PDB file of C-alpha atoms in Angstrom:
ATOM      1  CA  GLN J 241     -51.152 -82.418-128.647  1.00  0.00           C
ATOM      2  CA  VAL J 242     -51.201 -80.472-125.402  1.00  0.00           C
ATOM      3  CA  ASP J 243     -53.403 -81.637-122.582  1.00  0.00           C
ATOM      4  CA  LEU J 244     -53.899 -80.158-119.102  1.00  0.00           C
ATOM      5  CA  VAL J 245     -55.805 -82.279-116.598  1.00  0.00           C
ATOM      6  CA  GLU J 246     -56.884 -80.906-113.244  1.00  0.00           C
ATOM      7  CA  SER J 247     -57.806 -82.957-110.213  1.00  0.00           C
ATOM      8  CA  GLY J 248     -58.106 -82.642-106.453  1.00  0.00           C
ATOM      9  CA  GLY J 249     -61.284 -80.642-106.153  1.00  0.00           C
ATOM     10  CA  GLY J 250     -64.052 -81.558-103.761  1.00  0.00           C
ATOM     11  CA  LEU J 251     -66.237 -80.480-100.876  1.00  0.00           C
ATOM     12  CA  VAL J 252     -64.530 -79.055 -97.799  1.00  0.00           C
ATOM     13  CA  GLN J 253     -65.601 -77.070 -94.754  1.00  0.00           C
ATOM     14  CA  ALA J 254     -64.562 -73.479 -94.298  1.00  0.00           C
ATOM     15  CA  GLY J 255     -61.085 -73.305 -92.806  1.00  0.00           C
ATOM     16  CA  GLY J 256     -60.067 -76.549 -94.463  1.00  0.00           C
ATOM     17  CA  SER J 257     -57.506 -77.279 -97.154  1.00  0.00           C
ATOM     18  CA  LEU J 258     -57.303 -78.844-100.594  1.00  0.00           C
ATOM     19  CA  ARG J 259     -54.517 -79.516-103.052  1.00  0.00           C
ATOM     20  CA  LEU J 260     -55.277 -79.179-106.742  1.00  0.00           C
ATOM     21  CA  SER J 261     -53.079 -80.797-109.379  1.00  0.00           C
ATOM     22  CA  CYS J 262     -52.584 -79.867-113.015  1.00  0.00           C
ATOM     23  CA  VAL J 263     -50.839 -82.597-115.000  1.00  0.00           C
ATOM     24  CA  ALA J 264     -49.428 -81.405-118.307  1.00  0.00           C
ATOM     25  CA  SER J 265     -48.757 -83.556-121.345  1.00  0.00           C
ATOM     26  CA  GLY J 266     -47.471 -82.408-124.690  1.00  0.00           C
ATOM     27  CA  LEU J 267     -45.544 -79.551-123.131  1.00  0.00           C
ATOM     28  CA  THR J 268     -42.779 -79.158-120.584  1.00  0.00           C
ATOM     29  CA  ALA J 269     -44.124 -77.240-117.598  1.00  0.00           C
ATOM     30  CA  THR J 270     -40.706 -75.787-116.808  1.00  0.00           C
ATOM     31  CA  ARG J 271     -40.763 -73.894-120.117  1.00  0.00           C
ATOM     32  CA  TYR J 272     -44.213 -72.386-119.686  1.00  0.00           C
ATOM     33  CA  THR J 273     -46.100 -70.022-117.477  1.00  0.00           C
ATOM     34  CA  VAL J 274     -48.810 -72.068-115.774  1.00  0.00           C
ATOM     35  CA  ALA J 275     -51.665 -70.388-113.976  1.00  0.00           C
ATOM     36  CA  TRP J 276     -54.789 -71.195-112.041  1.00  0.00           C
ATOM     37  CA  PHE J 277     -58.073 -69.428-112.669  1.00  0.00           C
ATOM     38  CA  ARG J 278     -61.515 -69.902-111.166  1.00  0.00           C
ATOM     39  CA  GLN J 279     -65.049 -69.185-112.263  1.00  0.00           C
ATOM     40  CA  THR J 280     -68.561 -69.307-110.863  1.00  0.00           C
ATOM     41  CA  PRO J 281     -71.860 -68.902-112.758  1.00  0.00           C
ATOM     42  CA  GLU J 282     -72.260 -65.468-111.155  1.00  0.00           C
ATOM     43  CA  LYS J 283     -68.786 -64.109-111.879  1.00  0.00           C
ATOM     44  CA  GLU J 284     -66.371 -63.759-114.744  1.00  0.00           C
ATOM     45  CA  ARG J 285     -63.299 -65.959-114.759  1.00  0.00           C
ATOM     46  CA  GLU J 286     -60.876 -64.779-112.076  1.00  0.00           C
ATOM     47  CA  TYR J 287     -57.101 -65.089-111.977  1.00  0.00           C
ATOM     48  CA  VAL J 288     -55.822 -66.938-108.908  1.00  0.00           C
ATOM     49  CA  ALA J 289     -52.073 -67.589-109.198  1.00  0.00           C
ATOM     50  CA  ARG J 290     -49.278 -68.313-111.667  1.00  0.00           C
ATOM     51  CA  ILE J 291     -45.791 -69.771-111.791  1.00  0.00           C
ATOM     52  CA  LEU J 292     -43.370 -68.710-114.473  1.00  0.00           C
ATOM     53  CA  ALA J 293     -40.777 -70.903-116.147  1.00  0.00           C
ATOM     54  CA  SER J 294     -38.212 -69.277-113.862  1.00  0.00           C
ATOM     55  CA  GLY J 295     -40.164 -70.421-110.818  1.00  0.00           C
ATOM     56  CA  TRP J 296     -41.317 -66.945-109.893  1.00  0.00           C
ATOM     57  CA  THR J 297     -44.833 -66.965-108.459  1.00  0.00           C
ATOM     58  CA  ASP J 298     -47.634 -64.456-108.212  1.00  0.00           C
ATOM     59  CA  TYR J 299     -51.037 -64.432-106.499  1.00  0.00           C
ATOM     60  CA  ALA J 300     -54.302 -62.568-106.607  1.00  0.00           C
ATOM     61  CA  ASP J 301     -54.816 -60.421-103.528  1.00  0.00           C
ATOM     62  CA  SER J 302     -57.865 -62.473-102.573  1.00  0.00           C
ATOM     63  CA  VAL J 303     -55.771 -65.627-102.061  1.00  0.00           C
ATOM     64  CA  LYS J 304     -52.393 -64.230-101.056  1.00  0.00           C
ATOM     65  CA  GLY J 305     -51.166 -65.835 -97.851  1.00  0.00           C
ATOM     66  CA  ARG J 306     -53.645 -68.724 -98.135  1.00  0.00           C
ATOM     67  CA  PHE J 307     -52.841 -70.384-101.471  1.00  0.00           C
ATOM     68  CA  THR J 308     -49.481 -71.679-102.691  1.00  0.00           C
ATOM     69  CA  ILE J 309     -48.600 -72.576-106.272  1.00  0.00           C
ATOM     70  CA  SER J 310     -45.706 -74.923-106.948  1.00  0.00           C
ATOM     71  CA  ARG J 311     -44.312 -77.195-109.620  1.00  0.00           C
ATOM     72  CA  ASP J 312     -42.945 -80.740-109.656  1.00  0.00           C
ATOM     73  CA  ASN J 313     -40.616 -80.828-112.648  1.00  0.00           C
ATOM     74  CA  ALA J 314     -40.228 -84.593-112.624  1.00  0.00           C
ATOM     75  CA  LYS J 315     -43.988 -85.105-112.766  1.00  0.00           C
ATOM     76  CA  ASN J 316     -44.646 -82.171-115.116  1.00  0.00           C
ATOM     77  CA  THR J 317     -47.315 -81.135-112.655  1.00  0.00           C
ATOM     78  CA  VAL J 318     -48.319 -77.815-111.126  1.00  0.00           C
ATOM     79  CA  TYR J 319     -50.044 -77.763-107.751  1.00  0.00           C
ATOM     80  CA  LEU J 320     -52.252 -75.286-105.966  1.00  0.00           C
ATOM     81  CA  VAL J 321     -52.392 -75.820-102.218  1.00  0.00           C
ATOM     82  CA  MET J 322     -55.364 -73.984-100.793  1.00  0.00           C
ATOM     83  CA  ASP J 323     -55.447 -73.378 -97.035  1.00  0.00           C
ATOM     84  CA  LYS J 324     -57.910 -71.514 -94.834  1.00  0.00           C
ATOM     85  CA  LEU J 325     -60.598 -71.947 -97.444  1.00  0.00           C
ATOM     86  CA  LYS J 326     -63.607 -69.659 -97.418  1.00  0.00           C
ATOM     87  CA  PRO J 327     -67.074 -70.145 -98.914  1.00  0.00           C
ATOM     88  CA  GLU J 328     -66.226 -67.433-101.456  1.00  0.00           C
ATOM     89  CA  ASP J 329     -63.460 -69.686-102.786  1.00  0.00           C
ATOM     90  CA  THR J 330     -66.161 -71.983-104.168  1.00  0.00           C
ATOM     91  CA  ALA J 331     -65.677 -72.185-107.941  1.00  0.00           C
ATOM     92  CA  LEU J 332     -64.607 -74.292-110.876  1.00  0.00           C
ATOM     93  CA  TYR J 333     -60.812 -74.120-110.918  1.00  0.00           C
ATOM     94  CA  TYR J 334     -58.913 -74.279-114.208  1.00  0.00           C
ATOM     95  CA  CYS J 335     -55.237 -74.475-115.002  1.00  0.00           C
ATOM     96  CA  ALA J 336     -53.874 -72.791-118.112  1.00  0.00           C
ATOM     97  CA  ALA J 337     -50.503 -72.521-119.832  1.00  0.00           C
ATOM     98  CA  ARG J 338     -48.708 -70.129-122.171  1.00  0.00           C
ATOM     99  CA  ILE J 339     -45.171 -70.111-123.518  1.00  0.00           C
ATOM    100  CA  SER J 340     -44.475 -66.480-122.630  1.00  0.00           C
ATOM    101  CA  ALA J 341     -44.479 -64.614-119.327  1.00  0.00           C
ATOM    102  CA  SER J 342     -47.330 -62.398-120.552  1.00  0.00           C
ATOM    103  CA  GLY J 343     -50.191 -62.487-123.039  1.00  0.00           C
ATOM    104  CA  ALA J 344     -53.087 -64.856-123.608  1.00  0.00           C
ATOM    105  CA  TYR J 345     -53.114 -68.384-122.241  1.00  0.00           C
ATOM    106  CA  LYS J 346     -53.207 -70.807-125.122  1.00  0.00           C
ATOM    107  CA  TYR J 347     -53.932 -74.083-123.353  1.00  0.00           C
ATOM    108  CA  TRP J 348     -56.688 -74.780-120.841  1.00  0.00           C
ATOM    109  CA  GLY J 349     -57.832 -77.727-118.793  1.00  0.00           C
ATOM    110  CA  GLN J 350     -61.432 -78.806-118.181  1.00  0.00           C
ATOM    111  CA  GLY J 351     -61.541 -77.704-114.566  1.00  0.00           C
ATOM    112  CA  THR J 352     -62.084 -79.221-111.148  1.00  0.00           C
ATOM    113  CA  GLN J 353     -64.881 -78.137-108.807  1.00  0.00           C
ATOM    114  CA  VAL J 354     -64.102 -76.778-105.357  1.00  0.00           C
ATOM    115  CA  THR J 355     -66.987 -76.271-102.949  1.00  0.00           C
ATOM    116  CA  VAL J 356     -66.436 -74.741 -99.515  1.00  0.00           C
ATOM    117  CA  SER J 357     -69.281 -75.049 -97.040  1.00  0.00           C
ATOM    118  CA  SER J 358     -69.813 -72.576 -94.223  1.00  0.00           C
TER     119      SER J 358
END
C-alpha cells in the first residue's frame, strides 16, 4: 500500500518561508517522479514543481526562483522549500507520485494548508 503524507503547512506572513514535507511509504521515492501541486476553491489544481528519479527538477513559472524541491533518499521524503511567499501562494498543497517521467500521477497525499497573509 502506497501512502504519501504531507506536513509543514501553516500561516505565514508575506515574504516569509515554509518547508513542506512529503513522506512516502510503500514506494521508493528515488524510483518515482514526485511532484507538488496546489489548489484553492477558486482555481483548478495547479502544478508547482517536480523531481524525477534522476534528480532533475522542474518548476512552474509562478514559483521559479522562490521554491526549491529536493529529496532525502534516506528518509524517503521529498521537500518543498518555499521562500518569499506571496498571498497568492495560499492554497492546499498536495504531493503526488508516478513511476514514469510523464503521464498521470497515480498516488496522492491528503494535502497540507498554506496560508500567506499580506
